[in-house]
């Protein structure tokens, strides 16, 4: 923008210049300037502006008044603008005035520069030459205004000094212009025509800003749909937006506003969309799902609910898995089209549409699928529910009511339950026992119909809408519910989305009748019909919409009489017949049916002759069996003659699901021809242990000594999976003298000492059980023993001290070892050894306690004069018996060390002297001599054993 102030010799500004440009769709901007001036003497004026950085040279002649219809030779002006990088010169013939000129120059998208058209209007006055010099032009400010894709670069330059100008304007020229700047306050703005804005700067300076629109680049919408152009708030330019478009179909599958696909099998009532920050009273869209198969595996939509301010619309499916829909508003049935309180409902093809023009949104439903379209400009970043957040970003589509993000949308969907009095079993906050499965339990061969989505039938739409998610949903429906033909809904919603993008697909004829659509006899099916069918009462201009819808339409050559009267007529004639219910229009002689009466329109008389409609004879239907009840349905062929059919209501069934034992669950199936399900407990293919269920391949805790796992093997008798256990491996090796024994409360036992381990002097080991004695393998005079005292194994080493032995006093060849294997003995020579005291050293052991050192002990040993002779005089045996015995003893005391660590005092007998003492000799038979000898030998053995025992102790 260049602003120049022209000051007259008197120094007062007296002219206002306003500029307008073409609209946003003009390829090149055109500037028109109108100058209004008062009646003052005129003289040539030359204006020179320097310091302008843009080079412009423009010459154009225009009429002085943009609204004037006549041309006057004296009412024109010639404007010549030549500029260099530093100077712009404007030469014109003008009166001697002070003028303010505001010009906006913005290059268009295809124009190298602007073209200015300036008209100056002056009254009839006399002129005189005036010289005005302007120099020192100063640029004030450069700024950019952006609105969507609209941008205007405005630069204001004000010239404040005078220059000499040669400009002539003939008197009497007239023009029209806006009021002078003196009538507007600084900062005040107003729109001129063709998207041109005028702003009052100060005094008489007016800035004129034309809006130039630059086509914006198209964004990429995450939902795969094409962006839509939206007019900016100023009404001049436009920008792109990605509409909020959410769909649902089948059992059911969802596509969020931002294009995230998921499946969810909840059977309650849920929020599809609500506002996060409430801007509309009582606004929301909700879905009521129900289990659409007897196994309660999947669910289907039953009712779509739209709330807006004081109205609540219910679009309810009349018959499951059909496109028959009943419409109620605030629980009252209504006829279509319906329009009230800013909300309208009408039929478009097979769809029922709820439209709220104020919110620029519409909701469609046909019993099998729904769609919600909302403008991003009103609802962007302000939606929540199962349709997600509309912000062209799928990352936050699985948002919970508390604002957190769920792991997946299947989990998120259950959190959007709403209280529904008709479903007391559903309560917000109750989570499902397990996440719903979105894949078939067992592999199956999908329906061939699903292949159509990826084939040539739908190929024209593949570049507009990707088919992969619809194909995935189709495969799931055909596998889980193979007998309901629900896969048709995936093809239907995909075709509808394609039609919304302007691509029409005639697909039903390729399904071999599986997905066929039957129309009434007076209508014909079209895959690509108009969104709103032309009627006799609507505009008959050609439909310019590029969007299509499938449905039943009047045959070619006929027209729907009115959207409220479903009658196709060939021409919209001039003859009318009147009934007491509505105004109908028929030709004379034409037959028609109204209010289930067959009528004919006759000329003259009352005009209409009617009689009750006759229905075709029907076979009587009886509804036997539990759960069945009779219901009358509308006959599509003859709406006046309802059809009696049998409907199943499982709530009438008396059988209830049984409570199954652990590891089993109740399954139901409905036998062919019956209504009520039959329940049975079937195994869940899990393991059961201690009132808990375990899935296959999971760990099972039996005890800490076993590693157990739930296997896939099934116990034939219990029908439960088998738990396989392995003992935790234990080290059972023990050192010699130790045995591996179990320990209570432990998985593995431990090595417990059961024998004594003795290391001999020859570096060998002896293993002795408690109470066992054993000689040293290399020294028979050393005896090892083992004793267990209070579970403590104590080993002892005893050295046998042999009595003095003189081999020279032995009879030759009689030297032998005593039974102890250590000491020698022999038969003595004839000279006996006298009775004497013999000393020996040994340990004293008493009650498990033992002396710390060997103690000197004494004993009597030797021969006395003992004999047995035969006396001839007495004729008998004479005996002389004497024994080597102690003659004097003493009691000595010694300290004994006990295993417990304490010591005791012990007294023992010490022999000081020995002598032969007579003893009584008893008579005995000679036969007893041998026995006596055996007894002596046994006594000697016992004495040796006592000696060994004492030494070991």
CSV table of C-alpha atoms in Angstrom, one decimal, residues 483-917:
chain,number,residue,atom,x,y,z
A,483,UNK,CA,-25.1,-67.7,8.2
A,484,UNK,CA,-26.1,-64.0,8.7
A,485,UNK,CA,-24.6,-62.5,5.5
A,486,UNK,CA,-23.1,-59.8,7.6
A,487,UNK,CA,-20.2,-59.5,5.3
A,488,UNK,CA,-22.5,-57.5,3.0
A,489,UNK,CA,-22.3,-54.7,5.4
A,490,UNK,CA,-18.6,-54.3,4.9
A,491,UNK,CA,-19.1,-53.9,1.1
A,492,UNK,CA,-22.1,-51.6,1.7
A,493,UNK,CA,-20.2,-49.2,4.0
A,494,UNK,CA,-17.2,-49.2,1.7
A,495,UNK,CA,-19.3,-48.5,-1.4
A,496,UNK,CA,-21.1,-45.7,0.6
A,497,UNK,CA,-17.7,-44.1,1.6
A,498,UNK,CA,-16.6,-44.3,-2.1
A,499,UNK,CA,-19.9,-42.6,-3.1
A,500,UNK,CA,-19.2,-39.9,-0.6
A,501,UNK,CA,-15.9,-39.3,-2.4
A,502,UNK,CA,-17.7,-39.1,-5.7
A,503,UNK,CA,-16.9,-42.7,-6.9
A,504,UNK,CA,-20.0,-44.8,-7.6
A,505,UNK,CA,-19.7,-48.6,-7.5
A,506,UNK,CA,-22.5,-50.9,-8.7
A,507,UNK,CA,-21.5,-53.9,-6.6
A,508,UNK,CA,-24.6,-55.8,-5.5
A,509,UNK,CA,-25.0,-57.5,-9.0
A,510,UNK,CA,-21.6,-59.2,-8.4
A,511,UNK,CA,-22.6,-61.0,-5.2
A,512,UNK,CA,-24.7,-63.8,-6.9
A,513,UNK,CA,-27.8,-62.6,-5.0
A,514,UNK,CA,-26.2,-62.9,-1.5
A,515,UNK,CA,-26.3,-59.1,-1.0
A,516,UNK,CA,-29.2,-58.3,-3.3
A,517,UNK,CA,-31.5,-55.4,-2.4
A,518,UNK,CA,-35.2,-55.7,-3.1
A,519,UNK,CA,-37.3,-52.6,-3.9
A,520,UNK,CA,-41.1,-52.2,-3.8
A,521,UNK,CA,-42.9,-52.8,-7.1
A,522,UNK,CA,-43.3,-49.1,-7.9
A,523,UNK,CA,-39.6,-48.4,-7.4
A,524,UNK,CA,-36.3,-49.6,-9.0
A,525,UNK,CA,-32.9,-50.1,-7.4
A,526,UNK,CA,-30.0,-47.8,-8.3
A,527,UNK,CA,-26.5,-47.9,-7.0
A,528,UNK,CA,-25.9,-44.3,-7.9
A,529,UNK,CA,-29.0,-42.3,-7.1
A,530,UNK,CA,-29.2,-38.7,-6.0
A,531,UNK,CA,-28.8,-37.8,-2.4
A,532,UNK,CA,-32.2,-36.0,-2.5
A,533,UNK,CA,-34.6,-37.2,-5.1
A,534,UNK,CA,-36.3,-34.6,-7.2
A,535,UNK,CA,-40.0,-34.3,-6.5
A,536,UNK,CA,-42.9,-32.3,-8.1
A,537,UNK,CA,-42.7,-29.9,-5.2
A,538,UNK,CA,-38.9,-29.5,-5.2
A,539,UNK,CA,-36.7,-27.7,-7.7
A,540,UNK,CA,-36.5,-29.6,-10.9
A,541,UNK,CA,-33.1,-28.1,-11.9
A,542,UNK,CA,-30.3,-30.6,-12.7
A,543,UNK,CA,-28.6,-32.0,-9.7
A,544,UNK,CA,-25.0,-30.8,-9.6
A,545,UNK,CA,-23.8,-32.8,-6.6
A,546,UNK,CA,-20.9,-35.2,-7.3
A,547,UNK,CA,-22.0,-37.5,-4.4
A,548,UNK,CA,-24.3,-40.5,-4.8
A,549,UNK,CA,-26.3,-42.9,-2.7
A,550,UNK,CA,-27.8,-46.3,-3.3
A,551,UNK,CA,-31.5,-47.0,-2.8
A,552,UNK,CA,-34.9,-47.4,-4.4
A,553,UNK,CA,-36.0,-44.6,-6.7
A,554,UNK,CA,-38.8,-43.8,-9.1
A,555,UNK,CA,-38.3,-45.5,-12.5
A,556,UNK,CA,-37.0,-43.4,-15.4
A,557,UNK,CA,-39.8,-41.3,-16.9
A,558,UNK,CA,-41.5,-40.8,-13.5
A,559,UNK,CA,-41.0,-38.5,-10.6
A,560,UNK,CA,-41.7,-38.7,-6.9
A,561,UNK,CA,-44.7,-36.6,-6.2
A,562,UNK,CA,-43.5,-35.4,-2.8
A,563,UNK,CA,-41.0,-36.5,-0.2
A,564,UNK,CA,-43.8,-37.2,2.2
A,565,UNK,CA,-45.9,-39.1,-0.3
A,566,UNK,CA,-44.2,-42.1,-1.7
A,567,UNK,CA,-46.0,-42.1,-5.1
A,568,UNK,CA,-44.2,-41.9,-8.5
A,569,UNK,CA,-46.1,-40.0,-11.2
A,570,UNK,CA,-45.3,-39.5,-14.9
A,571,UNK,CA,-46.1,-35.8,-15.0
A,572,UNK,CA,-46.9,-33.1,-12.5
A,573,UNK,CA,-50.4,-32.4,-13.9
A,574,UNK,CA,-53.0,-29.8,-13.0
A,575,UNK,CA,-55.9,-32.0,-11.8
A,576,UNK,CA,-56.1,-32.5,-8.0
A,577,UNK,CA,-58.2,-34.9,-6.0
A,578,UNK,CA,-58.8,-34.2,-2.3
A,579,UNK,CA,-59.2,-36.7,0.6
A,580,UNK,CA,-60.0,-36.0,4.2
A,581,UNK,CA,-56.4,-36.9,5.2
A,582,UNK,CA,-54.1,-35.3,2.6
A,583,UNK,CA,-54.2,-33.5,-0.7
A,584,UNK,CA,-53.3,-36.0,-3.4
A,585,UNK,CA,-53.0,-35.4,-7.1
A,586,UNK,CA,-54.1,-37.8,-9.8
A,587,UNK,CA,-55.4,-37.8,-13.3
A,588,UNK,CA,-58.9,-38.7,-14.0
A,589,UNK,CA,-59.2,-42.5,-14.3
A,590,UNK,CA,-56.0,-43.1,-12.3
A,591,UNK,CA,-56.2,-45.8,-9.7
A,592,UNK,CA,-54.3,-45.4,-6.4
A,593,UNK,CA,-54.2,-46.7,-2.8
A,594,UNK,CA,-54.5,-44.4,0.1
A,595,UNK,CA,-55.0,-45.3,3.8
A,596,UNK,CA,-55.3,-49.0,2.7
A,597,UNK,CA,-58.2,-48.2,0.5
A,598,UNK,CA,-58.2,-48.8,-3.3
A,599,UNK,CA,-59.4,-45.6,-4.9
A,600,UNK,CA,-60.0,-44.3,-8.4
A,601,UNK,CA,-60.1,-40.6,-9.4
A,602,UNK,CA,-63.2,-39.8,-11.5
A,603,UNK,CA,-64.3,-36.7,-13.1
A,604,UNK,CA,-67.4,-35.2,-11.5
A,605,UNK,CA,-69.0,-36.0,-8.2
A,606,UNK,CA,-66.8,-36.3,-5.2
A,607,UNK,CA,-63.9,-37.1,-7.5
A,608,UNK,CA,-62.8,-40.2,-5.5
A,609,UNK,CA,-64.4,-43.6,-5.1
A,610,UNK,CA,-62.7,-45.9,-2.6
A,611,UNK,CA,-63.3,-49.3,-1.2
A,612,UNK,CA,-61.3,-51.3,1.4
A,613,UNK,CA,-58.1,-52.8,0.1
A,614,UNK,CA,-58.3,-56.6,-0.3
A,615,UNK,CA,-55.4,-58.7,1.0
A,616,UNK,CA,-54.1,-61.8,-0.6
A,617,UNK,CA,-54.9,-65.0,1.3
A,618,UNK,CA,-52.1,-66.0,3.7
A,619,UNK,CA,-51.3,-69.4,5.2
A,620,UNK,CA,-52.1,-69.3,8.9
A,621,UNK,CA,-49.0,-69.1,11.0
A,622,UNK,CA,-48.8,-70.7,14.4
A,623,UNK,CA,-46.0,-70.0,16.8
A,624,UNK,CA,-45.4,-73.1,18.9
A,625,UNK,CA,-42.4,-73.6,21.0
A,626,UNK,CA,-40.9,-71.8,24.0
A,627,UNK,CA,-39.8,-68.3,23.4
A,628,UNK,CA,-41.8,-67.7,20.1
A,629,UNK,CA,-44.5,-65.2,19.8
A,630,UNK,CA,-46.6,-63.8,17.0
A,631,UNK,CA,-45.8,-60.4,15.5
A,632,UNK,CA,-47.3,-58.5,12.5
A,633,UNK,CA,-44.7,-57.1,10.1
A,634,UNK,CA,-45.1,-54.7,7.3
A,635,UNK,CA,-45.3,-56.4,3.9
A,636,UNK,CA,-42.9,-54.6,1.5
A,637,UNK,CA,-45.1,-55.8,-1.4
A,638,UNK,CA,-48.3,-54.6,0.1
A,639,UNK,CA,-48.0,-52.3,3.2
A,640,UNK,CA,-51.7,-52.6,3.9
A,641,UNK,CA,-51.6,-56.3,4.4
A,642,UNK,CA,-49.3,-57.2,7.4
A,643,UNK,CA,-47.6,-60.5,7.5
A,644,UNK,CA,-47.9,-62.7,10.6
A,645,UNK,CA,-44.5,-64.1,11.5
A,646,UNK,CA,-43.0,-65.8,14.5
A,647,UNK,CA,-40.4,-63.9,16.5
A,648,UNK,CA,-38.1,-65.2,19.1
A,649,UNK,CA,-37.7,-63.5,22.4
A,650,UNK,CA,-35.1,-65.2,24.5
A,651,UNK,CA,-36.3,-63.4,27.6
A,652,UNK,CA,-39.4,-65.6,27.5
A,653,UNK,CA,-37.2,-68.7,27.9
A,654,UNK,CA,-37.2,-70.4,31.3
A,655,UNK,CA,-33.8,-72.2,30.9
A,656,UNK,CA,-31.0,-70.3,32.6
A,657,UNK,CA,-27.3,-70.7,32.1
A,658,UNK,CA,-26.0,-73.2,34.6
A,659,UNK,CA,-23.2,-72.5,37.1
A,660,UNK,CA,-20.4,-74.7,35.8
A,661,UNK,CA,-17.6,-76.1,38.0
A,662,UNK,CA,-14.1,-74.7,37.8
A,663,UNK,CA,-12.5,-75.4,34.5
A,664,UNK,CA,-15.8,-75.4,32.6
A,665,UNK,CA,-18.0,-72.7,31.1
A,666,UNK,CA,-21.6,-72.5,30.0
A,667,UNK,CA,-22.1,-72.6,26.2
A,668,UNK,CA,-25.4,-72.2,24.5
A,669,UNK,CA,-26.7,-73.2,21.1
A,670,UNK,CA,-30.1,-73.0,19.6
A,671,UNK,CA,-31.3,-76.1,17.8
A,672,UNK,CA,-32.7,-75.7,14.4
A,673,UNK,CA,-36.3,-74.6,14.5
A,674,UNK,CA,-36.2,-73.6,18.2
A,675,UNK,CA,-35.9,-70.2,20.0
A,676,UNK,CA,-34.6,-71.0,23.4
A,677,UNK,CA,-30.9,-71.9,23.8
A,678,UNK,CA,-29.7,-75.2,25.2
A,679,UNK,CA,-26.9,-74.8,27.7
A,680,UNK,CA,-24.2,-77.2,28.6
A,681,UNK,CA,-21.0,-77.0,30.5
A,682,UNK,CA,-18.0,-77.5,28.3
A,683,UNK,CA,-14.4,-77.6,29.3
A,684,UNK,CA,-12.4,-74.4,28.9
A,685,UNK,CA,-9.2,-76.4,28.1
A,686,UNK,CA,-7.5,-75.2,31.2
A,687,UNK,CA,-5.8,-76.8,34.2
A,688,UNK,CA,-7.4,-76.6,37.7
A,689,UNK,CA,-5.4,-76.7,40.9
A,690,UNK,CA,-6.5,-75.5,44.4
A,691,UNK,CA,-9.6,-73.6,43.1
A,692,UNK,CA,-7.7,-71.8,40.4
A,693,UNK,CA,-7.6,-72.1,36.6
A,694,UNK,CA,-4.4,-72.1,34.6
A,695,UNK,CA,-4.1,-71.6,30.9
A,696,UNK,CA,-2.0,-74.1,28.8
A,697,UNK,CA,1.8,-73.5,28.9
A,698,UNK,CA,1.5,-71.5,32.1
A,699,UNK,CA,3.3,-72.3,35.4
A,700,UNK,CA,1.3,-74.0,38.2
A,701,UNK,CA,2.5,-73.8,41.8
A,702,UNK,CA,2.1,-77.2,43.5
A,703,UNK,CA,4.9,-77.0,46.0
A,704,UNK,CA,8.3,-75.5,46.0
A,705,UNK,CA,10.0,-78.8,45.4
A,706,UNK,CA,8.4,-79.3,41.9
A,707,UNK,CA,8.4,-77.4,38.7
A,708,UNK,CA,4.8,-77.8,37.3
A,709,UNK,CA,3.3,-76.6,34.0
A,710,UNK,CA,-0.2,-76.8,32.5
A,711,UNK,CA,0.0,-79.0,29.4
A,712,UNK,CA,-2.3,-79.2,26.4
A,713,UNK,CA,-3.0,-82.9,27.2
A,714,UNK,CA,-6.5,-83.6,28.4
A,715,UNK,CA,-7.5,-86.0,31.1
A,716,UNK,CA,-10.1,-88.2,29.5
A,717,UNK,CA,-12.0,-88.7,32.8
A,718,UNK,CA,-12.0,-85.1,34.1
A,719,UNK,CA,-11.8,-83.3,30.7
A,720,UNK,CA,-9.3,-81.0,32.3
A,721,UNK,CA,-5.8,-80.4,31.1
A,722,UNK,CA,-3.1,-82.3,32.8
A,723,UNK,CA,-0.6,-80.7,35.1
A,724,UNK,CA,2.9,-82.1,34.5
A,725,UNK,CA,5.5,-81.8,37.3
A,726,UNK,CA,9.2,-82.4,37.6
A,727,UNK,CA,11.1,-82.7,40.9
A,728,UNK,CA,13.6,-79.9,41.4
A,729,UNK,CA,17.0,-81.7,41.0
A,730,UNK,CA,18.9,-82.2,44.2
A,731,UNK,CA,22.6,-83.1,44.9
A,732,UNK,CA,22.4,-86.4,46.8
A,733,UNK,CA,26.2,-87.1,46.9
A,734,UNK,CA,27.6,-87.2,50.4
A,735,UNK,CA,31.1,-87.6,51.8
A,736,UNK,CA,32.1,-91.0,53.4
A,737,UNK,CA,30.5,-91.3,56.8
A,738,UNK,CA,27.5,-89.1,55.8
A,739,UNK,CA,24.1,-90.1,54.4
A,740,UNK,CA,21.6,-88.0,52.4
A,741,UNK,CA,18.5,-87.7,54.5
A,742,UNK,CA,15.2,-85.7,53.9
A,743,UNK,CA,14.7,-82.4,55.8
A,744,UNK,CA,11.2,-81.4,56.8
A,745,UNK,CA,10.1,-78.3,55.0
A,746,UNK,CA,12.9,-78.4,52.4
A,747,UNK,CA,12.9,-79.6,48.8
A,748,UNK,CA,16.3,-81.2,49.0
A,749,UNK,CA,17.6,-83.2,52.0
A,750,UNK,CA,21.1,-82.8,53.4
A,751,UNK,CA,24.1,-84.9,54.2
A,752,UNK,CA,23.9,-86.1,57.8
A,753,UNK,CA,26.8,-87.8,59.6
A,754,UNK,CA,25.9,-91.4,60.5
A,755,UNK,CA,29.4,-92.9,61.1
A,756,UNK,CA,32.7,-91.8,62.4
A,757,UNK,CA,35.5,-91.0,60.0
A,758,UNK,CA,38.9,-91.8,61.4
A,759,UNK,CA,42.2,-90.8,59.8
A,760,UNK,CA,44.8,-93.4,60.7
A,761,UNK,CA,48.5,-92.9,61.1
A,762,UNK,CA,49.0,-94.5,57.7
A,763,UNK,CA,46.9,-91.8,56.0
A,764,UNK,CA,44.0,-94.1,55.4
A,765,UNK,CA,40.4,-93.5,56.4
A,766,UNK,CA,38.3,-95.9,58.5
A,767,UNK,CA,34.5,-95.7,58.6
A,768,UNK,CA,33.1,-97.0,61.8
A,769,UNK,CA,29.5,-97.2,62.9
A,770,UNK,CA,28.6,-96.3,66.5
A,771,UNK,CA,29.7,-99.1,68.8
A,772,UNK,CA,32.0,-100.7,66.2
A,773,UNK,CA,35.7,-101.4,67.0
A,774,UNK,CA,38.4,-102.0,64.4
A,775,UNK,CA,42.1,-102.6,64.4
A,776,UNK,CA,44.5,-100.4,62.5
A,777,UNK,CA,45.2,-102.2,59.2
A,778,UNK,CA,48.9,-102.0,59.9
A,779,UNK,CA,49.1,-102.1,63.7
A,780,UNK,CA,46.9,-104.6,65.6
A,781,UNK,CA,47.8,-102.8,68.9
A,782,UNK,CA,45.9,-99.8,67.8
A,783,UNK,CA,42.1,-100.1,68.1
A,784,UNK,CA,39.7,-97.5,66.7
A,785,UNK,CA,36.1,-97.1,68.0
A,786,UNK,CA,33.1,-94.9,67.3
A,787,UNK,CA,30.4,-93.8,69.7
A,788,UNK,CA,27.3,-91.5,69.2
A,789,UNK,CA,26.6,-89.2,72.1
A,790,UNK,CA,23.6,-86.9,71.7
A,791,UNK,CA,23.9,-87.1,67.9
A,792,UNK,CA,27.6,-86.3,68.1
A,793,UNK,CA,29.9,-88.9,66.7
A,794,UNK,CA,33.1,-89.3,68.7
A,795,UNK,CA,35.9,-91.5,67.5
A,796,UNK,CA,38.5,-92.9,69.8
A,797,UNK,CA,41.9,-94.4,69.3
A,798,UNK,CA,43.2,-97.0,71.8
A,799,UNK,CA,46.6,-98.3,72.1
A,800,UNK,CA,46.8,-101.8,73.7
A,801,UNK,CA,49.6,-102.0,76.3
A,802,UNK,CA,50.9,-105.6,76.5
A,803,UNK,CA,52.2,-107.1,79.7
A,804,UNK,CA,55.9,-107.7,80.0
A,805,UNK,CA,56.9,-110.6,77.8
A,806,UNK,CA,60.1,-112.5,77.9
A,807,UNK,CA,60.3,-114.9,75.2
A,808,UNK,CA,63.2,-116.6,76.9
A,809,UNK,CA,60.9,-117.8,79.6
A,810,UNK,CA,58.7,-119.5,77.2
A,811,UNK,CA,58.7,-123.1,76.1
A,812,UNK,CA,60.0,-123.3,72.6
A,813,UNK,CA,57.3,-123.2,69.9
A,814,UNK,CA,54.6,-122.0,72.3
A,815,UNK,CA,54.8,-118.2,71.5
A,816,UNK,CA,51.4,-117.0,70.1
A,817,UNK,CA,49.3,-113.8,70.0
A,818,UNK,CA,46.6,-113.2,72.4
A,819,UNK,CA,43.1,-112.9,71.0
A,820,UNK,CA,43.6,-109.1,70.8
A,821,UNK,CA,46.0,-109.8,68.0
A,822,UNK,CA,48.6,-107.5,69.7
A,823,UNK,CA,50.2,-109.1,72.7
A,824,UNK,CA,52.2,-112.2,72.8
A,825,UNK,CA,51.9,-115.1,75.2
A,826,UNK,CA,53.4,-118.5,75.5
A,827,UNK,CA,53.7,-121.6,77.7
A,828,UNK,CA,56.1,-120.8,80.5
A,829,UNK,CA,59.1,-122.9,81.3
A,830,UNK,CA,59.1,-125.0,84.4
A,831,UNK,CA,60.4,-122.2,86.6
A,832,UNK,CA,57.2,-120.3,87.4
A,833,UNK,CA,57.0,-116.6,87.6
A,834,UNK,CA,56.5,-115.5,91.2
A,835,UNK,CA,53.4,-113.6,92.1
A,836,UNK,CA,54.2,-109.9,91.8
A,837,UNK,CA,52.8,-106.4,90.9
A,838,UNK,CA,52.8,-105.5,87.2
A,839,UNK,CA,52.3,-101.9,86.0
A,840,UNK,CA,50.7,-100.7,82.8
A,841,UNK,CA,49.6,-97.3,81.5
A,842,UNK,CA,46.2,-96.8,80.0
A,843,UNK,CA,43.3,-94.3,79.8
A,844,UNK,CA,40.6,-94.5,82.4
A,845,UNK,CA,37.1,-94.1,80.9
A,846,UNK,CA,34.1,-93.7,83.1
A,847,UNK,CA,30.5,-92.8,82.0
A,848,UNK,CA,31.8,-91.4,78.7
A,849,UNK,CA,34.4,-89.3,80.3
A,850,UNK,CA,38.1,-90.0,79.9
A,851,UNK,CA,41.4,-89.1,81.5
A,852,UNK,CA,43.4,-86.6,79.6
A,853,UNK,CA,46.6,-88.8,79.9
A,854,UNK,CA,47.4,-92.4,80.3
A,855,UNK,CA,47.3,-93.4,84.0
A,856,UNK,CA,49.7,-95.8,85.7
A,857,UNK,CA,47.6,-98.8,86.9
A,858,UNK,CA,48.8,-101.9,88.7
A,859,UNK,CA,47.7,-105.5,88.7
A,860,UNK,CA,48.8,-108.9,90.3
A,861,UNK,CA,50.2,-111.6,88.1
A,862,UNK,CA,52.2,-114.7,88.6
A,863,UNK,CA,52.1,-118.3,89.8
A,864,UNK,CA,51.5,-119.7,93.2
A,865,UNK,CA,52.0,-123.3,94.5
A,866,UNK,CA,48.7,-124.6,93.3
A,867,UNK,CA,48.6,-128.4,92.6
A,868,UNK,CA,46.3,-131.4,92.6
A,869,UNK,CA,47.9,-134.8,93.5
A,870,UNK,CA,46.5,-138.3,94.1
A,871,UNK,CA,47.0,-139.6,97.6
A,872,UNK,CA,47.3,-143.3,97.8
A,873,UNK,CA,46.7,-143.2,101.5
A,874,UNK,CA,43.6,-141.2,101.2
A,875,UNK,CA,42.7,-142.8,97.9
A,876,UNK,CA,41.7,-139.5,96.7
A,877,UNK,CA,42.9,-136.3,95.1
A,878,UNK,CA,44.7,-133.8,97.3
A,879,UNK,CA,44.4,-130.1,96.4
A,880,UNK,CA,46.5,-127.2,97.3
A,881,UNK,CA,45.0,-123.9,96.0
A,882,UNK,CA,46.5,-120.5,96.2
A,883,UNK,CA,45.9,-117.3,94.2
A,884,UNK,CA,48.1,-114.3,93.2
A,885,UNK,CA,46.0,-111.6,94.8
A,886,UNK,CA,46.5,-108.0,96.0
A,887,UNK,CA,47.6,-107.8,99.5
A,888,UNK,CA,47.7,-104.0,99.9
A,889,UNK,CA,45.8,-101.3,97.8
A,890,UNK,CA,45.3,-97.6,97.8
A,891,UNK,CA,42.5,-95.4,96.4
A,892,UNK,CA,43.8,-92.7,94.0
A,893,UNK,CA,41.9,-89.8,92.3
A,894,UNK,CA,42.1,-88.6,88.7
A,895,UNK,CA,40.3,-85.9,86.6
A,896,UNK,CA,38.3,-87.2,83.7
A,897,UNK,CA,37.3,-84.9,80.7
A,898,UNK,CA,33.8,-85.3,79.4
A,899,UNK,CA,32.5,-84.6,75.8
A,900,UNK,CA,30.4,-81.8,77.0
A,901,UNK,CA,33.6,-79.9,78.0
A,902,UNK,CA,33.4,-80.2,81.8
A,903,UNK,CA,35.5,-82.6,83.9
A,904,UNK,CA,34.8,-84.8,86.8
A,905,UNK,CA,36.8,-86.4,89.6
A,906,UNK,CA,37.1,-90.2,89.6
A,907,UNK,CA,38.6,-92.5,92.1
A,908,UNK,CA,40.2,-95.9,91.3
A,909,UNK,CA,42.0,-98.7,93.1
A,910,UNK,CA,45.8,-98.8,92.9
A,911,UNK,CA,47.5,-102.2,93.8
A,912,UNK,CA,50.6,-101.6,95.9
A,913,UNK,CA,51.6,-105.3,96.7
A,914,UNK,CA,50.6,-108.8,95.7
A,915,UNK,CA,51.0,-112.2,97.4
A,916,UNK,CA,49.8,-115.8,97.0
A,917,UNK,CA,46.8,-116.4,99.1
